[in-house]
Amino acid sequence: MKKFLSLLLTLTLVLSLAACGAKDTPPPAPDAGDAPETPPPAEEVTITVAALASGYEEAYPGMWQEVCDAFTAETGVKVNLICDKNLEDVIGPSMQGGDFPDVIHLATGREKGLTEQFIKNRNIAEITDVLSMTVPGESVKVSDKIIGGFTETSVTNPYGDGATYLAPMFYSPCGLFYNAGLFEEKGWTVPTTWDEMWELGDKAQAEGSYLFTYPTTGYFDAFLYALMYSVGGPDFFNKATTYAEGIWDTPEAQQCFDIIAKLASYTNPVTPAQANDQDFSQNQQLILDNKALFMPNGTWVVGEMAEAPKADGFKWGMTALPAAASGGNGASYCWLEQAWIPAEAPNLDAAKQFVSFLYSDAACAIFAKGGAVQPVPGLTDNLEGDNKMFYSIYDNGADAAMGNFAAYESAAGLGTVREVFLDPVNGLVNGSLTVEQWISDVKAASDQMRANLMG
């Protein structure tokens, strides 16, 4: 069994920030044992924080406002909060006019790809120095509050230069969510291999249901990462996510293609029409109505669908992706949301101070009320109910996959990772795209991505 924390544990990144001396006075030599102090921003500073109103905000309305208020109480820095389900539409027009928020909480993998655009254009401020800052109201550094390994992934360090640009925020084990009550009623066993999955799919179709659905194609990122890891282990995963030459011609790649193609044939056919940022919850409702058995998702789905009608006896269940071969391990992708600072943020120092506050005990406690768990030691110890079950997935034998496809420079005719690898699943399901064309497109785009890697 592979424990989650032991898989992620790496050397903690520690940087020191030189202390500033008084004007015209030589600075004293810093004490190596002291955590660098965070210089207070100028008085009367008001920063703008833009945060996605996700399922966590729905589970605990006002979560982000409470964090902002706690930050103001601690530092005196005022916060103008923008919190919306369609955050890109709210802040996008003003940013095009040169008016940028100071801090943005918006993960990669969204349909509009706003965070990816900022990464590709190198418009995100480096925040490596934030790791050495003292958490406001506490006496420890930010790096001391983050579990080892979370600031050394391609998610947070997209350019492969050892520098951190995106702060690791809420993390969630992703997997296949299902109605455990239905499985108990039917006497079904959760599949541990793909052969067992196809057998269950046939049983479901015989009863008028379907094996699979997905909220949007964006949710296939966590699915694909876990699939690649379970099929080929870390070696294949790392080569695939860096577009190694010939990687998509390997037997492991073909197995991934075959599984996704076959899964498309077992998918509820209404899925593609609803697979967008406005209607995705209708696909999630298919699970609650027993019209599909499994969907890829993260722990936030419980909050998103808390008030939705459910079939009698409904109980949330989550499993890792099945093992690629009998006797092997399943895999679960560790989804990691990010907070970041636009390079053109008007209040850079105060923005960094806000990011450092996100790891304070006060902020962590507020986020936890919405079910949002940050990569801070000890936060999973007191989980209860569904969350306790979800976060134990790695303790129960699943391998953890973590990381993203490597960032690459924009090039004529080259789409985003989502457009190349994930969005075509809609076409596979509705029959508008052949598997052969999809594979051909992936190979061609991967060659371009490799040729334009950032670094």
Short mmCIF file of C-alpha atoms in Angstrom, two decimals:
data_model
loop_
_atom_site.label_atom_id
_atom_site.label_comp_id
_atom_site.label_asym_id
_atom_site.label_seq_id
_atom_site.Cartn_x
_atom_site.Cartn_y
_atom_site.Cartn_z
CA MET A 1 0.00 0.00 0.00
CA LYS A 2 1.21 3.40 -0.86
CA LYS A 3 0.37 6.15 1.54
CA PHE A 4 -0.57 9.43 -0.05
CA LEU A 5 1.76 11.59 1.97
CA SER A 6 4.74 9.28 1.46
CA LEU A 7 4.17 9.46 -2.28
CA LEU A 8 4.11 13.24 -2.28
CA LEU A 9 6.91 13.80 0.24
CA THR A 10 9.92 15.57 -1.23
CA LEU A 11 12.44 18.01 0.12
CA THR A 12 10.71 21.18 1.33
CA LEU A 13 11.66 24.20 -0.67
CA VAL A 14 13.20 26.77 1.66
CA LEU A 15 14.28 30.19 0.55
CA SER A 16 15.27 33.13 2.71
CA LEU A 17 14.25 36.71 2.18
CA ALA A 18 16.75 39.40 3.20
CA ALA A 19 15.51 41.58 6.02
CA CYS A 20 15.31 45.27 5.35
CA GLY A 21 17.22 47.63 7.65
CA ALA A 22 16.13 51.09 8.66
CA LYS A 23 16.81 53.96 6.28
CA ASP A 24 20.52 54.91 6.13
CA THR A 25 21.35 52.16 8.64
CA PRO A 26 23.24 49.06 7.55
CA PRO A 27 20.98 46.02 7.98
CA PRO A 28 21.93 43.63 10.78
CA ALA A 29 23.04 40.15 9.86
CA PRO A 30 19.95 37.91 9.74
CA ASP A 31 19.59 35.15 12.28
CA ALA A 32 19.44 31.90 10.31
CA GLY A 33 16.92 30.52 12.75
CA ASP A 34 14.43 33.33 12.33
CA ALA A 35 11.61 33.25 9.78
CA PRO A 36 11.78 36.29 7.46
CA GLU A 37 9.30 38.96 8.39
CA THR A 38 6.69 40.01 5.87
CA PRO A 39 6.99 43.77 5.25
CA PRO A 40 3.62 45.44 5.75
CA PRO A 41 2.14 47.03 2.63
CA ALA A 42 1.54 50.75 2.45
CA GLU A 43 -1.37 52.11 4.45
CA GLU A 44 -4.84 52.42 2.91
CA VAL A 45 -4.17 49.65 0.42
CA THR A 46 -7.21 47.92 -1.08
CA ILE A 47 -6.61 44.79 -3.11
CA THR A 48 -9.00 43.01 -5.44
CA VAL A 49 -9.34 39.26 -5.04
CA ALA A 50 -11.19 37.27 -7.70
CA ALA A 51 -12.25 33.76 -6.64
CA LEU A 52 -14.31 31.09 -8.32
CA ALA A 53 -17.58 30.33 -6.54
CA SER A 54 -17.25 26.56 -6.76
CA GLY A 55 -19.00 23.77 -4.88
CA TYR A 56 -17.09 24.70 -1.74
CA GLU A 57 -18.60 28.20 -1.77
CA GLU A 58 -22.02 26.63 -2.31
CA ALA A 59 -21.50 24.33 0.67
CA TYR A 60 -20.56 27.29 2.87
CA PRO A 61 -21.88 30.54 1.33
CA GLY A 62 -19.70 33.51 2.15
CA MET A 63 -16.59 31.38 2.63
CA TRP A 64 -14.32 33.62 0.58
CA GLN A 65 -15.75 36.82 2.09
CA GLU A 66 -15.06 35.50 5.57
CA VAL A 67 -11.44 34.77 4.63
CA CYS A 68 -11.05 38.25 3.16
CA ASP A 69 -12.53 39.81 6.30
CA ALA A 70 -10.14 37.80 8.49
CA PHE A 71 -7.21 38.99 6.36
CA THR A 72 -8.30 42.60 6.77
CA ALA A 73 -8.68 42.18 10.51
CA GLU A 74 -5.17 40.74 10.73
CA THR A 75 -3.33 43.09 8.37
CA GLY A 76 -5.45 46.19 7.90
CA VAL A 77 -5.42 45.67 4.13
CA LYS A 78 -8.91 46.03 2.69
CA VAL A 79 -10.20 43.55 0.13
CA ASN A 80 -12.62 44.01 -2.74
CA LEU A 81 -13.89 40.47 -3.42
CA ILE A 82 -15.22 39.24 -6.74
CA CYS A 83 -16.72 35.76 -6.35
CA ASP A 84 -18.69 34.22 -9.19
CA LYS A 85 -19.43 30.85 -10.82
CA ASN A 86 -18.53 32.34 -14.20
CA LEU A 87 -15.48 34.21 -13.00
CA GLU A 88 -13.85 34.45 -16.41
CA ASP A 89 -16.83 36.33 -17.81
CA VAL A 90 -16.78 38.78 -14.89
CA ILE A 91 -13.08 39.68 -14.83
CA GLY A 92 -12.17 38.99 -18.46
CA PRO A 93 -13.47 42.25 -20.01
CA SER A 94 -11.81 44.47 -17.41
CA MET A 95 -8.49 42.63 -17.78
CA GLN A 96 -8.60 43.19 -21.52
CA GLY A 97 -8.78 46.88 -20.67
CA GLY A 98 -5.74 46.61 -18.41
CA ASP A 99 -7.56 46.40 -15.07
CA PHE A 100 -6.26 43.30 -13.29
CA PRO A 101 -7.23 41.78 -9.94
CA ASP A 102 -4.39 41.43 -7.45
CA VAL A 103 -5.06 37.77 -6.70
CA ILE A 104 -7.02 35.21 -8.72
CA HIS A 105 -8.22 31.83 -7.49
CA LEU A 106 -8.99 29.91 -10.66
CA ALA A 107 -7.62 26.51 -11.55
CA THR A 108 -6.44 25.13 -14.86
CA GLY A 109 -8.78 22.84 -16.79
CA ARG A 110 -11.69 25.26 -17.09
CA GLU A 111 -13.62 25.46 -20.37
CA LYS A 112 -12.42 28.99 -21.14
CA GLY A 113 -8.79 28.21 -20.25
CA LEU A 114 -8.09 31.61 -18.68
CA THR A 115 -5.36 30.39 -16.33
CA GLU A 116 -3.69 28.50 -19.17
CA GLN A 117 -3.66 31.69 -21.25
CA PHE A 118 -1.84 33.55 -18.50
CA ILE A 119 0.66 30.69 -18.16
CA LYS A 120 1.34 30.56 -21.89
CA ASN A 121 1.79 34.31 -22.11
CA ARG A 122 4.01 34.36 -19.01
CA ASN A 123 1.67 36.86 -17.40
CA ILE A 124 1.78 35.30 -13.93
CA ALA A 125 4.00 36.77 -11.21
CA GLU A 126 6.60 34.48 -9.64
CA ILE A 127 5.75 33.75 -6.01
CA THR A 128 8.73 31.66 -4.93
CA ASP A 129 9.51 34.33 -2.33
CA VAL A 130 6.06 33.87 -0.79
CA LEU A 131 7.24 30.49 0.51
CA SER A 132 9.74 32.32 2.71
CA MET A 133 7.25 34.87 4.00
CA THR A 134 5.85 34.68 7.51
CA VAL A 135 2.17 33.78 7.60
CA PRO A 136 0.30 36.88 8.85
CA GLY A 137 -0.66 36.43 12.50
CA GLU A 138 1.66 33.47 12.95
CA SER A 139 5.38 32.89 13.49
CA VAL A 140 6.02 30.28 10.80
CA LYS A 141 6.87 30.52 7.14
CA VAL A 142 4.48 29.61 4.35
CA SER A 143 6.76 26.74 3.32
CA ASP A 144 6.33 25.26 6.80
CA LYS A 145 2.56 25.15 6.31
CA ILE A 146 2.55 23.27 2.98
CA ILE A 147 3.01 19.50 2.67
CA GLY A 148 6.24 18.62 0.87
CA GLY A 149 5.94 18.11 -2.87
CA PHE A 150 3.00 20.41 -3.51
CA THR A 151 5.18 23.33 -4.61
CA GLU A 152 7.42 21.29 -6.89
CA THR A 153 4.90 19.95 -9.41
CA SER A 154 4.24 21.04 -12.97
CA VAL A 155 0.93 22.40 -11.67
CA THR A 156 2.62 25.05 -9.53
CA ASN A 157 5.93 25.32 -11.42
CA PRO A 158 4.75 25.30 -15.04
CA TYR A 159 8.01 26.38 -16.69
CA GLY A 160 10.31 23.71 -15.29
CA ASP A 161 12.73 26.33 -13.98
CA GLY A 162 12.40 25.50 -10.29
CA ALA A 163 10.35 28.63 -9.61
CA THR A 164 6.82 28.65 -8.20
CA TYR A 165 4.15 30.71 -9.96
CA LEU A 166 0.88 29.21 -8.77
CA ALA A 167 0.06 28.61 -5.12
CA PRO A 168 -1.33 25.14 -4.32
CA MET A 169 -4.78 25.53 -2.84
CA PHE A 170 -7.63 23.08 -2.37
CA TYR A 171 -6.70 19.53 -3.24
CA SER A 172 -9.01 16.64 -3.80
CA PRO A 173 -8.59 12.98 -4.65
CA CYS A 174 -10.42 12.51 -7.92
CA GLY A 175 -12.02 9.29 -8.98
CA LEU A 176 -15.21 7.72 -10.22
CA PHE A 177 -18.23 8.78 -8.16
CA TYR A 178 -21.29 6.56 -7.95
CA ASN A 179 -24.43 5.74 -5.97
CA ALA A 180 -23.23 3.25 -3.37
CA GLY A 181 -26.86 2.68 -2.34
CA LEU A 182 -27.69 1.39 -5.81
CA PHE A 183 -24.76 -1.04 -5.74
CA GLU A 184 -25.95 -2.37 -2.38
CA GLU A 185 -29.50 -2.75 -3.69
CA LYS A 186 -28.37 -4.60 -6.83
CA GLY A 187 -25.68 -6.65 -5.13
CA TRP A 188 -23.08 -5.25 -7.53
CA THR A 189 -19.37 -5.16 -6.75
CA VAL A 190 -17.37 -2.07 -7.66
CA PRO A 191 -15.09 -3.07 -10.56
CA THR A 192 -11.36 -3.28 -9.88
CA THR A 193 -10.35 -3.99 -13.50
CA TRP A 194 -11.58 -2.65 -16.83
CA ASP A 195 -12.84 -6.10 -17.85
CA GLU A 196 -15.08 -6.05 -14.78
CA MET A 197 -16.13 -2.51 -15.72
CA TRP A 198 -17.32 -3.61 -19.17
CA GLU A 199 -19.25 -6.53 -17.65
CA LEU A 200 -21.02 -4.12 -15.31
CA GLY A 201 -21.74 -1.80 -18.23
CA ASP A 202 -23.58 -4.61 -19.99
CA LYS A 203 -25.66 -5.28 -16.86
CA ALA A 204 -26.55 -1.59 -16.58
CA GLN A 205 -27.63 -1.35 -20.23
CA ALA A 206 -29.82 -4.42 -19.78
CA GLU A 207 -31.62 -2.47 -17.04
CA GLY A 208 -31.99 0.70 -19.09
CA SER A 209 -29.08 2.62 -17.62
CA TYR A 210 -25.55 3.48 -18.76
CA LEU A 211 -22.14 2.80 -17.32
CA PHE A 212 -20.73 6.29 -17.59
CA THR A 213 -21.19 10.04 -17.88
CA TYR A 214 -18.99 13.10 -17.27
CA PRO A 215 -19.84 16.69 -16.25
CA THR A 216 -17.71 18.31 -18.99
CA THR A 217 -14.77 17.10 -21.04
CA GLY A 218 -12.59 19.15 -18.72
CA TYR A 219 -13.13 16.46 -16.09
CA PHE A 220 -11.30 14.05 -18.34
CA ASP A 221 -7.99 15.67 -17.37
CA ALA A 222 -8.02 14.00 -13.95
CA PHE A 223 -9.37 10.85 -15.60
CA LEU A 224 -6.66 10.78 -18.28
CA TYR A 225 -3.85 11.46 -15.82
CA ALA A 226 -4.98 8.62 -13.56
CA LEU A 227 -5.47 6.33 -16.55
CA MET A 228 -1.97 7.01 -17.87
CA TYR A 229 -0.51 6.39 -14.42
CA SER A 230 -2.38 3.11 -13.90
CA VAL A 231 -1.49 1.84 -17.38
CA GLY A 232 2.19 2.78 -17.50
CA GLY A 233 3.25 3.97 -14.07
CA PRO A 234 5.27 7.13 -13.38
CA ASP A 235 7.67 6.57 -16.30
CA PHE A 236 4.94 6.57 -18.94
CA PHE A 237 3.06 9.34 -17.13
CA ASN A 238 6.09 11.64 -17.07
CA LYS A 239 6.98 10.98 -20.70
CA ALA A 240 3.41 11.46 -21.88
CA THR A 241 2.94 14.74 -20.00
CA THR A 242 6.16 16.12 -21.55
CA TYR A 243 5.25 14.92 -25.06
CA ALA A 244 8.22 12.56 -25.44
CA GLU A 245 8.85 11.62 -29.04
CA GLY A 246 6.99 8.44 -30.03
CA ILE A 247 5.17 8.17 -26.70
CA TRP A 248 1.75 7.92 -28.38
CA ASP A 249 2.91 4.98 -30.48
CA THR A 250 3.61 2.79 -27.43
CA PRO A 251 1.45 -0.12 -26.24
CA GLU A 252 0.62 1.87 -23.09
CA ALA A 253 -0.73 4.76 -25.14
CA GLN A 254 -2.79 2.42 -27.31
CA GLN A 255 -4.30 0.88 -24.18
CA CYS A 256 -5.31 4.36 -22.97
CA PHE A 257 -6.87 5.17 -26.34
CA ASP A 258 -8.72 1.85 -26.40
CA ILE A 259 -10.18 2.29 -22.91
CA ILE A 260 -11.44 5.82 -23.58
CA ALA A 261 -12.92 4.80 -26.93
CA LYS A 262 -14.74 1.84 -25.41
CA LEU A 263 -15.93 3.93 -22.48
CA ALA A 264 -17.43 6.39 -24.97
CA SER A 265 -19.65 3.58 -26.27
CA TYR A 266 -20.92 2.98 -22.72
CA THR A 267 -21.63 6.68 -22.03
CA ASN A 268 -25.14 8.07 -21.65
CA PRO A 269 -25.77 9.69 -25.05
CA VAL A 270 -27.25 12.89 -23.60
CA THR A 271 -23.90 13.72 -22.00
CA PRO A 272 -22.18 15.76 -24.78
CA ALA A 273 -25.10 18.19 -25.17
CA GLN A 274 -24.93 19.02 -21.46
CA ALA A 275 -21.15 18.94 -21.10
CA ASN A 276 -20.55 22.67 -20.69
CA ASP A 277 -20.00 25.10 -17.83
CA GLN A 278 -23.72 26.02 -17.73
CA ASP A 279 -25.37 22.57 -17.90
CA PHE A 280 -22.75 20.26 -16.37
CA SER A 281 -24.84 19.66 -13.25
CA GLN A 282 -27.46 17.93 -15.42
CA ASN A 283 -24.87 15.27 -16.24
CA GLN A 284 -24.04 14.97 -12.55
CA GLN A 285 -27.76 14.52 -11.94
CA LEU A 286 -27.64 11.38 -14.11
CA ILE A 287 -25.75 9.67 -11.28
CA LEU A 288 -28.26 10.83 -8.69
CA ASP A 289 -31.12 9.52 -10.87
CA ASN A 290 -29.40 6.16 -11.59
CA LYS A 291 -29.26 6.95 -15.31
CA ALA A 292 -25.50 6.45 -15.29
CA LEU A 293 -23.34 4.49 -12.84
CA PHE A 294 -20.02 6.35 -12.76
CA MET A 295 -18.67 9.83 -13.43
CA PRO A 296 -15.20 11.33 -12.97
CA ASN A 297 -15.26 14.09 -10.38
CA GLY A 298 -13.74 15.51 -7.20
CA THR A 299 -14.92 15.82 -3.63
CA TRP A 300 -16.55 19.20 -4.31
CA VAL A 301 -19.39 17.45 -6.17
CA VAL A 302 -21.06 16.62 -2.84
CA GLY A 303 -21.50 20.31 -2.09
CA GLU A 304 -22.55 21.14 -5.63
CA MET A 305 -25.34 18.56 -5.59
CA ALA A 306 -26.32 18.82 -1.93
CA GLU A 307 -29.79 20.21 -2.69
CA ALA A 308 -30.42 18.18 -5.84
CA PRO A 309 -33.10 15.47 -5.84
CA LYS A 310 -31.72 11.96 -5.37
CA ALA A 311 -32.94 8.43 -5.92
CA ASP A 312 -34.24 6.56 -2.89
CA GLY A 313 -31.39 5.14 -0.84
CA PHE A 314 -28.76 7.29 -2.55
CA LYS A 315 -25.33 7.27 -0.90
CA TRP A 316 -22.14 8.77 -2.31
CA GLY A 317 -19.38 6.37 -3.23
CA MET A 318 -16.01 6.96 -4.87
CA THR A 319 -13.48 4.55 -6.33
CA ALA A 320 -10.14 4.86 -8.04
CA LEU A 321 -9.89 4.12 -11.75
CA PRO A 322 -9.68 0.35 -12.23
CA ALA A 323 -6.30 -1.31 -12.56
CA ALA A 324 -4.98 -1.74 -16.08
CA ALA A 325 -4.35 -5.44 -15.43
CA SER A 326 -5.56 -7.97 -12.88
CA GLY A 327 -3.56 -7.69 -9.69
CA GLY A 328 -2.42 -4.14 -10.41
CA ASN A 329 -3.25 -0.95 -8.57
CA GLY A 330 -5.96 1.48 -9.49
CA ALA A 331 -5.08 5.17 -9.62
CA SER A 332 -6.57 8.44 -8.43
CA TYR A 333 -5.47 11.84 -9.65
CA CYS A 334 -4.82 14.43 -6.98
CA TRP A 335 -6.69 17.50 -8.25
CA LEU A 336 -5.06 20.70 -7.13
CA GLU A 337 -6.64 24.13 -7.44
CA GLN A 338 -4.41 27.18 -7.69
CA ALA A 339 -4.27 30.81 -6.61
CA TRP A 340 -2.04 33.18 -8.54
CA ILE A 341 -1.08 36.78 -9.03
CA PRO A 342 -1.26 38.44 -12.46
CA ALA A 343 2.07 39.90 -13.49
CA GLU A 344 0.34 43.27 -13.85
CA ALA A 345 -1.34 43.20 -10.44
CA PRO A 346 -1.34 46.80 -9.13
CA ASN A 347 -0.55 45.84 -5.51
CA LEU A 348 2.05 43.10 -5.75
CA ASP A 349 3.33 43.20 -2.15
CA ALA A 350 -0.15 43.16 -0.63
CA ALA A 351 -1.19 40.43 -3.06
CA LYS A 352 1.68 38.24 -1.88
CA GLN A 353 0.70 38.92 1.71
CA PHE A 354 -2.85 37.77 0.95
CA VAL A 355 -1.56 34.56 -0.67
CA SER A 356 0.56 33.87 2.41
CA PHE A 357 -2.51 34.37 4.62
CA LEU A 358 -4.37 31.65 2.72
CA TYR A 359 -2.25 29.10 4.65
CA SER A 360 -2.98 30.56 8.07
CA ASP A 361 -4.83 28.50 10.66
CA ALA A 362 -7.64 31.04 10.50
CA ALA A 363 -8.08 30.74 6.73
CA CYS A 364 -7.76 26.95 6.76
CA ALA A 365 -10.51 26.70 9.38
CA ILE A 366 -12.85 28.86 7.30
CA PHE A 367 -12.20 26.92 4.09
CA ALA A 368 -12.78 23.66 5.96
CA LYS A 369 -16.37 24.77 6.71
CA GLY A 370 -17.01 24.44 2.98
CA GLY A 371 -15.25 21.08 2.77
CA ALA A 372 -12.21 22.60 1.07
CA VAL A 373 -8.95 20.94 2.16
CA GLN A 374 -5.59 22.57 1.58
CA PRO A 375 -2.23 20.77 1.46
CA VAL A 376 -1.49 21.68 5.07
CA PRO A 377 -0.39 18.95 7.53
CA GLY A 378 -3.11 17.72 9.85
CA LEU A 379 -6.13 19.04 7.96
CA THR A 380 -7.36 15.56 6.99
CA ASP A 381 -7.08 14.18 10.54
CA ASN A 382 -10.50 15.40 11.61
CA LEU A 383 -12.46 14.70 8.44
CA GLU A 384 -15.80 12.98 8.91
CA GLY A 385 -18.48 11.35 6.80
CA ASP A 386 -18.07 11.36 3.02
CA ASN A 387 -14.84 13.35 3.10
CA LYS A 388 -13.19 10.82 5.39
CA MET A 389 -14.05 8.10 2.89
CA PHE A 390 -12.91 10.16 -0.10
CA TYR A 391 -9.52 11.15 1.31
CA SER A 392 -8.74 7.59 2.43
CA ILE A 393 -8.59 6.40 -1.18
CA TYR A 394 -4.79 6.42 -1.18
CA ASP A 395 -4.65 4.48 2.07
CA ASN A 396 -6.80 1.80 0.45
CA GLY A 397 -4.30 0.93 -2.28
CA ALA A 398 -4.77 3.50 -5.03
CA ASP A 399 -1.69 5.04 -6.60
CA ALA A 400 -1.70 8.84 -6.62
CA ALA A 401 -1.00 10.69 -9.85
CA MET A 402 -0.03 14.33 -9.65
CA GLY A 403 1.12 16.81 -12.28
CA ASN A 404 -0.05 18.38 -15.51
CA PHE A 405 0.82 18.37 -19.17
CA ALA A 406 3.85 20.62 -19.56
CA ALA A 407 3.33 24.22 -20.63
CA TYR A 408 4.24 25.17 -24.19
CA GLU A 409 4.44 28.34 -26.22
CA SER A 410 1.48 29.32 -28.37
CA ALA A 411 1.82 28.32 -31.99
CA ALA A 412 -0.32 28.80 -35.07
CA GLY A 413 -2.98 26.10 -35.26
CA LEU A 414 -1.99 24.54 -31.94
CA GLY A 415 -4.86 24.18 -29.49
CA THR A 416 -4.85 23.87 -25.72
CA VAL A 417 -4.33 20.59 -23.90
CA ARG A 418 -8.06 20.43 -23.32
CA GLU A 419 -8.87 21.03 -26.99
CA VAL A 420 -6.42 18.35 -28.13
CA PHE A 421 -6.76 15.58 -25.55
CA LEU A 422 -10.12 16.07 -23.84
CA ASP A 423 -12.75 17.91 -25.88
CA PRO A 424 -12.71 15.24 -28.63
CA VAL A 425 -14.38 12.83 -26.17
CA ASN A 426 -17.67 14.56 -26.98
CA GLY A 427 -17.14 13.60 -30.61
CA LEU A 428 -16.30 10.01 -29.69
CA VAL A 429 -19.55 9.75 -27.73
CA ASN A 430 -21.85 11.32 -30.33
CA GLY A 431 -20.11 9.69 -33.29
CA SER A 432 -18.92 12.85 -34.99
CA LEU A 433 -15.24 11.89 -34.58
CA THR A 434 -13.52 8.60 -35.26
CA VAL A 435 -11.01 7.14 -32.86
CA GLU A 436 -8.43 7.03 -35.63
CA GLN A 437 -8.76 10.75 -36.35
CA TRP A 438 -8.53 11.56 -32.64
CA ILE A 439 -5.33 9.57 -32.24
CA SER A 440 -3.84 11.15 -35.36
CA ASP A 441 -4.67 14.63 -34.06
CA VAL A 442 -3.13 13.86 -30.66
CA LYS A 443 0.12 12.70 -32.24
CA ALA A 444 0.39 15.73 -34.52
CA ALA A 445 -0.38 18.20 -31.74
CA SER A 446 1.99 16.46 -29.32
CA ASP A 447 4.85 16.93 -31.78
CA GLN A 448 4.08 20.65 -31.93
CA MET A 449 3.82 20.88 -28.15
CA ARG A 450 7.22 19.22 -27.73
CA ALA A 451 8.76 21.61 -30.23
CA ASN A 452 7.36 24.61 -28.33
CA LEU A 453 7.97 23.55 -24.73
CA MET A 454 8.52 26.40 -22.31
CA GLY A 455 11.61 26.37 -20.18
#
